[in-house]
PDB file of C-alpha atoms in Angstrom:
ATOM      1  CA  MET A 671       0.057  -0.092  -0.118  1.00 37.00           C
ATOM      2  CA  THR A 672       1.272   3.491  -0.952  1.00 39.00           C
ATOM      3  CA  THR A 673       1.498   5.957   1.804  1.00 39.00           C
ATOM      4  CA  THR A 674       0.406   9.336   1.236  1.00 40.00           C
ATOM      5  CA  ALA A 675       0.245  12.571   2.833  1.00 39.00           C
ATOM      6  CA  ARG A 676      -3.195  12.043   4.368  1.00 46.00           C
ATOM      7  CA  ASP A 677      -1.744   8.824   5.789  1.00 67.00           C
ATOM      8  CA  THR A 678       0.924  10.318   7.908  1.00 74.00           C
ATOM      9  CA  LEU A 679       0.419  11.925  11.366  1.00 88.00           C
ATOM     10  CA  SER A 680       1.663  15.269  12.681  1.00 94.00           C
ATOM     11  CA  ALA A 681       0.942  15.753  16.278  1.00 96.00           C
ATOM     12  CA  ASP A 682       1.525  19.613  15.908  1.00 97.00           C
ATOM     13  CA  ALA A 683      -0.950  19.865  12.977  1.00 97.00           C
ATOM     14  CA  TRP A 684      -3.390  17.563  14.945  1.00 97.00           C
ATOM     15  CA  ILE A 685      -3.398  19.939  17.941  1.00 98.00           C
ATOM     16  CA  ARG A 686      -3.652  23.027  15.879  1.00 98.00           C
ATOM     17  CA  ARG A 687      -6.704  21.410  13.920  1.00 98.00           C
ATOM     18  CA  PHE A 688      -8.260  20.566  17.323  1.00 98.00           C
ATOM     19  CA  ALA A 689      -7.930  24.273  18.325  1.00 98.00           C
ATOM     20  CA  ALA A 690      -9.581  25.528  15.196  1.00 98.00           C
ATOM     21  CA  SER A 691     -12.359  22.901  15.582  1.00 98.00           C
ATOM     22  CA  VAL A 692     -12.991  24.029  19.188  1.00 98.00           C
ATOM     23  CA  ARG A 693     -12.991  27.630  17.998  1.00 98.00           C
ATOM     24  CA  ALA A 694     -15.442  26.897  15.132  1.00 98.00           C
ATOM     25  CA  THR A 695     -17.774  25.009  17.406  1.00 98.00           C
ATOM     26  CA  GLU A 696     -17.507  26.849  20.815  1.00 98.00           C
ATOM     27  CA  ALA A 697     -20.975  28.259  20.686  1.00 97.00           C
ATOM     28  CA  GLN A 698     -22.468  24.813  20.026  1.00 97.00           C
ATOM     29  CA  LEU A 699     -20.417  23.127  22.934  1.00 96.00           C
ATOM     30  CA  THR A 700     -21.744  25.990  25.367  1.00 95.00           C
ATOM     31  CA  ALA A 701     -25.260  25.522  24.098  1.00 94.00           C
ATOM     32  CA  LEU A 702     -25.137  21.693  24.925  1.00 94.00           C
ATOM     33  CA  ASP A 703     -23.348  22.093  28.152  1.00 92.00           C
ATOM     34  CA  GLN A 704     -26.085  24.811  29.185  1.00 90.00           C
ATOM     35  CA  GLN A 705     -28.448  22.144  29.003  1.00 89.00           C
ATOM     36  CA  VAL A 706     -26.892  19.473  30.911  1.00 82.00           C
ATOM     37  CA  GLY A 707     -23.865  20.931  32.645  1.00 79.00           C
ATOM     38  CA  ASP A 708     -22.513  24.402  33.868  1.00 81.00           C
ATOM     39  CA  GLY A 709     -22.281  25.939  30.524  1.00 88.00           C
ATOM     40  CA  ASP A 710     -18.640  26.502  30.490  1.00 91.00           C
ATOM     41  CA  PHE A 711     -17.404  23.405  28.827  1.00 92.00           C
ATOM     42  CA  GLY A 712     -16.819  25.317  25.652  1.00 94.00           C
ATOM     43  CA  SER A 713     -14.868  28.101  27.202  1.00 94.00           C
ATOM     44  CA  ASN A 714     -12.736  25.528  28.994  1.00 94.00           C
ATOM     45  CA  LEU A 715     -11.814  23.613  26.138  1.00 95.00           C
ATOM     46  CA  ALA A 716     -11.291  26.717  23.871  1.00 96.00           C
ATOM     47  CA  ALA A 717      -9.104  28.219  26.709  1.00 95.00           C
ATOM     48  CA  GLY A 718      -7.021  24.677  26.932  1.00 96.00           C
ATOM     49  CA  THR A 719      -6.366  24.612  23.335  1.00 97.00           C
ATOM     50  CA  THR A 720      -5.435  28.209  23.216  1.00 97.00           C
ATOM     51  CA  ALA A 721      -2.968  27.549  26.085  1.00 97.00           C
ATOM     52  CA  ALA A 722      -1.844  24.395  24.176  1.00 97.00           C
ATOM     53  CA  LEU A 723      -0.997  26.643  21.068  1.00 98.00           C
ATOM     54  CA  THR A 724       1.036  28.876  23.170  1.00 97.00           C
ATOM     55  CA  ARG A 725       3.078  26.170  24.521  1.00 97.00           C
ATOM     56  CA  LEU A 726       3.413  24.674  20.828  1.00 97.00           C
ATOM     57  CA  ASP A 727       4.928  28.021  19.773  1.00 97.00           C
ATOM     58  CA  SER A 728       7.516  28.093  22.218  1.00 96.00           C
ATOM     59  CA  LEU A 729       8.890  24.657  21.563  1.00 96.00           C
ATOM     60  CA  SER A 730      12.546  24.611  19.917  1.00 93.00           C
ATOM     61  CA  SER A 731      12.013  20.877  18.753  1.00 85.00           C
ATOM     62  CA  PRO A 732       8.446  20.378  18.163  1.00 89.00           C
ATOM     63  CA  ASP A 733       8.402  16.490  17.607  1.00 95.00           C
ATOM     64  CA  ASP A 734       5.282  14.488  17.802  1.00 96.00           C
ATOM     65  CA  ALA A 735       5.811  13.645  21.633  1.00 97.00           C
ATOM     66  CA  ALA A 736       7.009  16.986  22.614  1.00 97.00           C
ATOM     67  CA  CYS A 737       3.789  18.694  21.015  1.00 97.00           C
ATOM     68  CA  LEU A 738       1.482  16.177  22.850  1.00 98.00           C
ATOM     69  CA  GLU A 739       3.290  16.769  26.154  1.00 98.00           C
ATOM     70  CA  ALA A 740       3.152  20.613  25.627  1.00 98.00           C
ATOM     71  CA  ALA A 741      -0.743  20.300  25.074  1.00 98.00           C
ATOM     72  CA  ALA A 742      -0.920  18.086  28.054  1.00 98.00           C
ATOM     73  CA  ASP A 743       0.945  20.466  30.297  1.00 97.00           C
ATOM     74  CA  ALA A 744      -1.273  23.215  28.919  1.00 97.00           C
ATOM     75  CA  PHE A 745      -4.479  21.293  30.073  1.00 96.00           C
ATOM     76  CA  LEU A 746      -3.341  19.891  33.373  1.00 95.00           C
ATOM     77  CA  ASP A 747      -1.536  23.301  34.536  1.00 93.00           C
ATOM     78  CA  GLU A 748      -3.722  26.041  33.328  1.00 89.00           C
ATOM     79  CA  ILE A 749      -7.446  24.744  32.891  1.00 87.00           C
ATOM     80  CA  GLY A 750     -10.016  24.249  35.895  1.00 75.00           C
ATOM     81  CA  GLY A 751     -13.031  22.237  36.052  1.00 77.00           C
ATOM     82  CA  THR A 752     -13.306  18.750  35.052  1.00 80.00           C
ATOM     83  CA  SER A 753     -12.413  18.852  31.479  1.00 81.00           C
ATOM     84  CA  GLY A 754      -8.736  20.044  31.704  1.00 86.00           C
ATOM     85  CA  PRO A 755      -7.260  17.044  33.883  1.00 92.00           C
ATOM     86  CA  LEU A 756      -9.025  14.624  31.644  1.00 95.00           C
ATOM     87  CA  PHE A 757      -8.053  15.976  28.405  1.00 97.00           C
ATOM     88  CA  GLY A 758      -4.489  16.475  29.847  1.00 97.00           C
ATOM     89  CA  LEU A 759      -4.406  12.631  30.996  1.00 97.00           C
ATOM     90  CA  LEU A 760      -5.462  11.574  27.597  1.00 98.00           C
ATOM     91  CA  LEU A 761      -2.875  13.903  25.994  1.00 98.00           C
ATOM     92  CA  GLN A 762      -0.067  12.905  28.563  1.00 98.00           C
ATOM     93  CA  SER A 763      -0.522   9.126  27.933  1.00 98.00           C
ATOM     94  CA  LEU A 764      -0.287   9.850  24.156  1.00 98.00           C
ATOM     95  CA  ALA A 765       2.811  11.748  24.523  1.00 98.00           C
ATOM     96  CA  ALA A 766       4.482   9.029  26.711  1.00 98.00           C
ATOM     97  CA  THR A 767       3.812   6.087  24.210  1.00 97.00           C
ATOM     98  CA  LEU A 768       4.787   8.103  21.269  1.00 96.00           C
ATOM     99  CA  LYS A 769       7.915   9.172  22.992  1.00 95.00           C
ATOM    100  CA  THR A 770       8.866   5.632  23.569  1.00 94.00           C
ATOM    101  CA  SER A 771       7.569   4.115  19.910  1.00 92.00           C
ATOM    102  CA  GLY A 772       7.009   6.841  17.593  1.00 92.00           C
ATOM    103  CA  ALA A 773       3.887   8.064  15.899  1.00 91.00           C
ATOM    104  CA  THR A 774       2.815   4.386  14.954  1.00 94.00           C
ATOM    105  CA  THR A 775      -0.802   3.144  14.998  1.00 95.00           C
ATOM    106  CA  ALA A 776       0.324   0.630  17.789  1.00 95.00           C
ATOM    107  CA  ALA A 777       1.507   3.420  19.734  1.00 96.00           C
ATOM    108  CA  LEU A 778      -1.604   5.517  19.319  1.00 97.00           C
ATOM    109  CA  ALA A 779      -3.477   2.500  20.391  1.00 97.00           C
ATOM    110  CA  GLU A 780      -1.332   2.161  23.583  1.00 97.00           C
ATOM    111  CA  GLY A 781      -1.569   5.663  24.442  1.00 98.00           C
ATOM    112  CA  VAL A 782      -5.323   6.245  24.277  1.00 98.00           C
ATOM    113  CA  ALA A 783      -5.983   2.722  26.196  1.00 98.00           C
ATOM    114  CA  ASP A 784      -3.642   4.217  28.802  1.00 98.00           C
ATOM    115  CA  GLY A 785      -5.452   7.732  28.575  1.00 98.00           C
ATOM    116  CA  LEU A 786      -8.564   5.864  29.115  1.00 98.00           C
ATOM    117  CA  ALA A 787      -7.309   3.950  31.911  1.00 98.00           C
ATOM    118  CA  ALA A 788      -6.127   6.829  33.729  1.00 97.00           C
ATOM    119  CA  ILE A 789      -9.357   8.852  33.193  1.00 96.00           C
ATOM    120  CA  ARG A 790     -11.637   6.015  34.641  1.00 95.00           C
ATOM    121  CA  ARG A 791      -9.114   5.631  37.607  1.00 95.00           C
ATOM    122  CA  VAL A 792      -9.395   9.325  38.252  1.00 93.00           C
ATOM    123  CA  GLY A 793     -12.907  10.054  37.347  1.00 87.00           C
ATOM    124  CA  GLY A 794     -14.601   6.737  38.276  1.00 90.00           C
ATOM    125  CA  ALA A 795     -16.780   6.469  35.179  1.00 91.00           C
ATOM    126  CA  ALA A 796     -17.648   3.634  33.371  1.00 93.00           C
ATOM    127  CA  PRO A 797     -19.328   3.070  29.895  1.00 94.00           C
ATOM    128  CA  GLY A 798     -22.785   4.064  30.248  1.00 93.00           C
ATOM    129  CA  ASP A 799     -22.484   6.745  32.544  1.00 92.00           C
ATOM    130  CA  LYS A 800     -22.860   9.376  29.975  1.00 93.00           C
ATOM    131  CA  THR A 801     -19.543  10.859  30.222  1.00 93.00           C
ATOM    132  CA  LEU A 802     -16.646  11.433  27.873  1.00 95.00           C
ATOM    133  CA  VAL A 803     -15.782   7.655  28.482  1.00 97.00           C
ATOM    134  CA  ASP A 804     -18.691   6.752  26.047  1.00 97.00           C
ATOM    135  CA  ALA A 805     -16.686   8.320  23.420  1.00 98.00           C
ATOM    136  CA  LEU A 806     -13.047   7.480  24.258  1.00 98.00           C
ATOM    137  CA  ALA A 807     -13.884   3.786  24.976  1.00 98.00           C
ATOM    138  CA  PRO A 808     -15.069   3.135  21.587  1.00 98.00           C
ATOM    139  CA  ALA A 809     -12.256   5.106  20.169  1.00 98.00           C
ATOM    140  CA  ALA A 810      -9.623   2.946  21.957  1.00 98.00           C
ATOM    141  CA  GLU A 811     -11.306  -0.078  20.854  1.00 98.00           C
ATOM    142  CA  ALA A 812     -11.257   1.093  17.187  1.00 98.00           C
ATOM    143  CA  LEU A 813      -7.310   1.803  17.591  1.00 97.00           C
ATOM    144  CA  ARG A 814      -6.748  -1.345  19.218  1.00 96.00           C
ATOM    145  CA  SER A 815      -8.542  -3.535  16.410  1.00 97.00           C
ATOM    146  CA  ALA A 816      -6.584  -1.900  13.603  1.00 95.00           C
ATOM    147  CA  SER A 817      -3.466  -3.302  12.478  1.00 85.00           C
ATOM    148  CA  GLY A 818      -0.513  -1.934  14.135  1.00 73.00           C
ATOM    149  CA  THR A 819       1.034  -1.234  10.737  1.00 81.00           C
ATOM    150  CA  ALA A 820      -1.993   0.611   9.463  1.00 89.00           C
ATOM    151  CA  PRO A 821      -1.369   4.326   8.631  1.00 94.00           C
ATOM    152  CA  PRO A 822      -1.953   6.249  11.791  1.00 95.00           C
ATOM    153  CA  ALA A 823      -4.068   8.985  10.013  1.00 93.00           C
ATOM    154  CA  ARG A 824      -6.352   6.288   8.706  1.00 94.00           C
ATOM    155  CA  ALA A 825      -6.685   4.640  12.132  1.00 96.00           C
ATOM    156  CA  LEU A 826      -7.417   7.826  13.662  1.00 97.00           C
ATOM    157  CA  ALA A 827     -10.175   8.486  11.100  1.00 97.00           C
ATOM    158  CA  ASP A 828     -11.695   5.131  12.117  1.00 97.00           C
ATOM    159  CA  ALA A 829     -11.430   6.034  15.779  1.00 98.00           C
ATOM    160  CA  ALA A 830     -13.573   9.329  14.951  1.00 98.00           C
ATOM    161  CA  GLU A 831     -15.949   7.567  13.536  1.00 98.00           C
ATOM    162  CA  SER A 832     -16.332   5.267  16.544  1.00 98.00           C
ATOM    163  CA  ALA A 833     -16.078   8.258  19.087  1.00 98.00           C
ATOM    164  CA  TRP A 834     -19.055  10.092  17.123  1.00 98.00           C
ATOM    165  CA  ARG A 835     -21.136   6.726  17.498  1.00 98.00           C
ATOM    166  CA  GLY A 836     -20.368   7.079  21.099  1.00 98.00           C
ATOM    167  CA  VAL A 837     -21.376  10.448  21.480  1.00 98.00           C
ATOM    168  CA  ARG A 838     -24.748   9.883  19.673  1.00 97.00           C
ATOM    169  CA  GLU A 839     -25.223   7.020  22.095  1.00 96.00           C
ATOM    170  CA  THR A 840     -25.026   9.287  24.884  1.00 95.00           C
ATOM    171  CA  ALA A 841     -27.896  11.273  23.857  1.00 93.00           C
ATOM    172  CA  ARG A 842     -30.116   8.109  24.740  1.00 91.00           C
ATOM    173  CA  LEU A 843     -28.213   7.462  28.307  1.00 90.00           C
ATOM    174  CA  ARG A 844     -29.474   8.875  31.788  1.00 75.00           C
ATOM    175  CA  ALA A 845     -26.330  10.353  33.358  1.00 68.00           C
ATOM    176  CA  ARG A 846     -25.033   8.325  36.394  1.00 60.00           C
ATOM    177  CA  MET A 847     -22.101  11.029  37.194  1.00 55.00           C
ATOM    178  CA  GLY A 848     -21.736  14.624  37.157  1.00 54.00           C
ATOM    179  CA  ARG A 849     -24.327  17.616  37.272  1.00 50.00           C
ATOM    180  CA  SER A 850     -26.213  15.778  34.570  1.00 51.00           C
ATOM    181  CA  SER A 851     -27.015  13.207  36.939  1.00 49.00           C
ATOM    182  CA  TYR A 852     -29.244  15.632  39.046  1.00 41.00           C
ATOM    183  CA  LEU A 853     -31.338  16.325  36.026  1.00 47.00           C
ATOM    184  CA  GLY A 854     -32.924  13.025  35.288  1.00 48.00           C
ATOM    185  CA  GLU A 855     -35.002  12.858  32.497  1.00 56.00           C
ATOM    186  CA  ARG A 856     -34.466  16.480  31.546  1.00 56.00           C
ATOM    187  CA  ALA A 857     -30.829  15.382  30.389  1.00 55.00           C
ATOM    188  CA  GLU A 858     -31.947  12.805  28.146  1.00 66.00           C
ATOM    189  CA  GLY A 859     -31.833  13.206  24.324  1.00 80.00           C
ATOM    190  CA  VAL A 860     -28.834  15.673  24.825  1.00 90.00           C
ATOM    191  CA  PRO A 861     -25.337  14.460  24.192  1.00 94.00           C
ATOM    192  CA  ASP A 862     -22.790  14.543  26.636  1.00 94.00           C
ATOM    193  CA  PRO A 863     -20.504  17.621  25.767  1.00 94.00           C
ATOM    194  CA  GLY A 864     -17.251  15.996  27.140  1.00 94.00           C
ATOM    195  CA  ALA A 865     -18.235  13.048  24.699  1.00 96.00           C
ATOM    196  CA  VAL A 866     -18.342  15.673  22.038  1.00 97.00           C
ATOM    197  CA  GLY A 867     -15.231  17.099  22.762  1.00 97.00           C
ATOM    198  CA  VAL A 868     -13.504  13.519  22.590  1.00 98.00           C
ATOM    199  CA  GLY A 869     -15.206  13.272  19.100  1.00 98.00           C
ATOM    200  CA  LEU A 870     -13.698  16.718  18.283  1.00 98.00           C
ATOM    201  CA  PHE A 871     -10.267  15.781  19.066  1.00 98.00           C
ATOM    202  CA  PHE A 872     -10.119  12.411  16.961  1.00 98.00           C
ATOM    203  CA  ALA A 873     -11.838  14.064  13.853  1.00 98.00           C
ATOM    204  CA  SER A 874      -9.388  16.936  13.995  1.00 98.00           C
ATOM    205  CA  ALA A 875      -6.553  14.438  13.407  1.00 97.00           C
ATOM    206  CA  GLY A 876      -7.933  14.572   9.657  1.00 96.00           C
ATOM    207  CA  GLY A 877      -9.320  18.133   9.413  1.00 97.00           C
ATOM    208  CA  VAL A 878     -11.080  21.046  11.181  1.00 98.00           C
ATOM    209  CA  VAL A 879     -14.589  20.321  12.321  1.00 98.00           C
ATOM    210  CA  ARG A 880     -16.902  23.455  11.913  1.00 98.00           C
ATOM    211  CA  ASP A 881     -20.108  22.481  12.653  1.00 98.00           C
ATOM    212  CA  LEU A 882     -21.230  19.528  14.933  1.00 98.00           C
ATOM    213  CA  ALA A 883     -24.772  18.855  13.686  1.00 97.00           C
ATOM    214  CA  PRO A 884     -23.763  16.445  11.063  1.00 96.00           C
ATOM    215  CA  HIS A 885     -22.001  14.407  13.638  1.00 97.00           C
ATOM    216  CA  LEU A 886     -24.650  14.631  16.465  1.00 95.00           C
ATOM    217  CA  GLY A 887     -27.462  12.912  14.357  1.00 84.00           C
TER     218      GLY A 887
END
């Protein structure tokens, strides 16, 4: 199989597209979170990605692992609320595996699996609780199922599709954690904003997402 530019992975470009996706959809993210949360998820994610860009711009040697580590530090050090630490853990786990193994599909699968485990350990959420885990777990499974020699960008595209399916499924779930859990039936029919953020993250590996509607069903 011939490898093309669309098959390769650049963590720097991925994070920059993620930031652009968040900027483009911030109002939609805010509107979702106003229905089931505190209404600050969009602004928190925007602040995290903006801080990540600042750190990327200061790197003297922006290899893939360094870019992901810089983004992780931005979320972990500068962003409050729930979203900052959880996205930081995912980015941190990806950075650790890519630093050891390079930007391969196998390394991405390991990093996302490690990030999922860390998020579940820290947050206590399980699949079905209507949290970002419901998008991250299927993305991790898609990467695990991919051939370790598959082009990383193609594997991430499959992970994005799995994450979006998980996002749409959260609209059918009753929340068992977080503020949404206090709303009962009123939160049903609304996708979990954190899960949407995970969908944006994986989808941004391949391009900027400018509208959530096509992905939410």
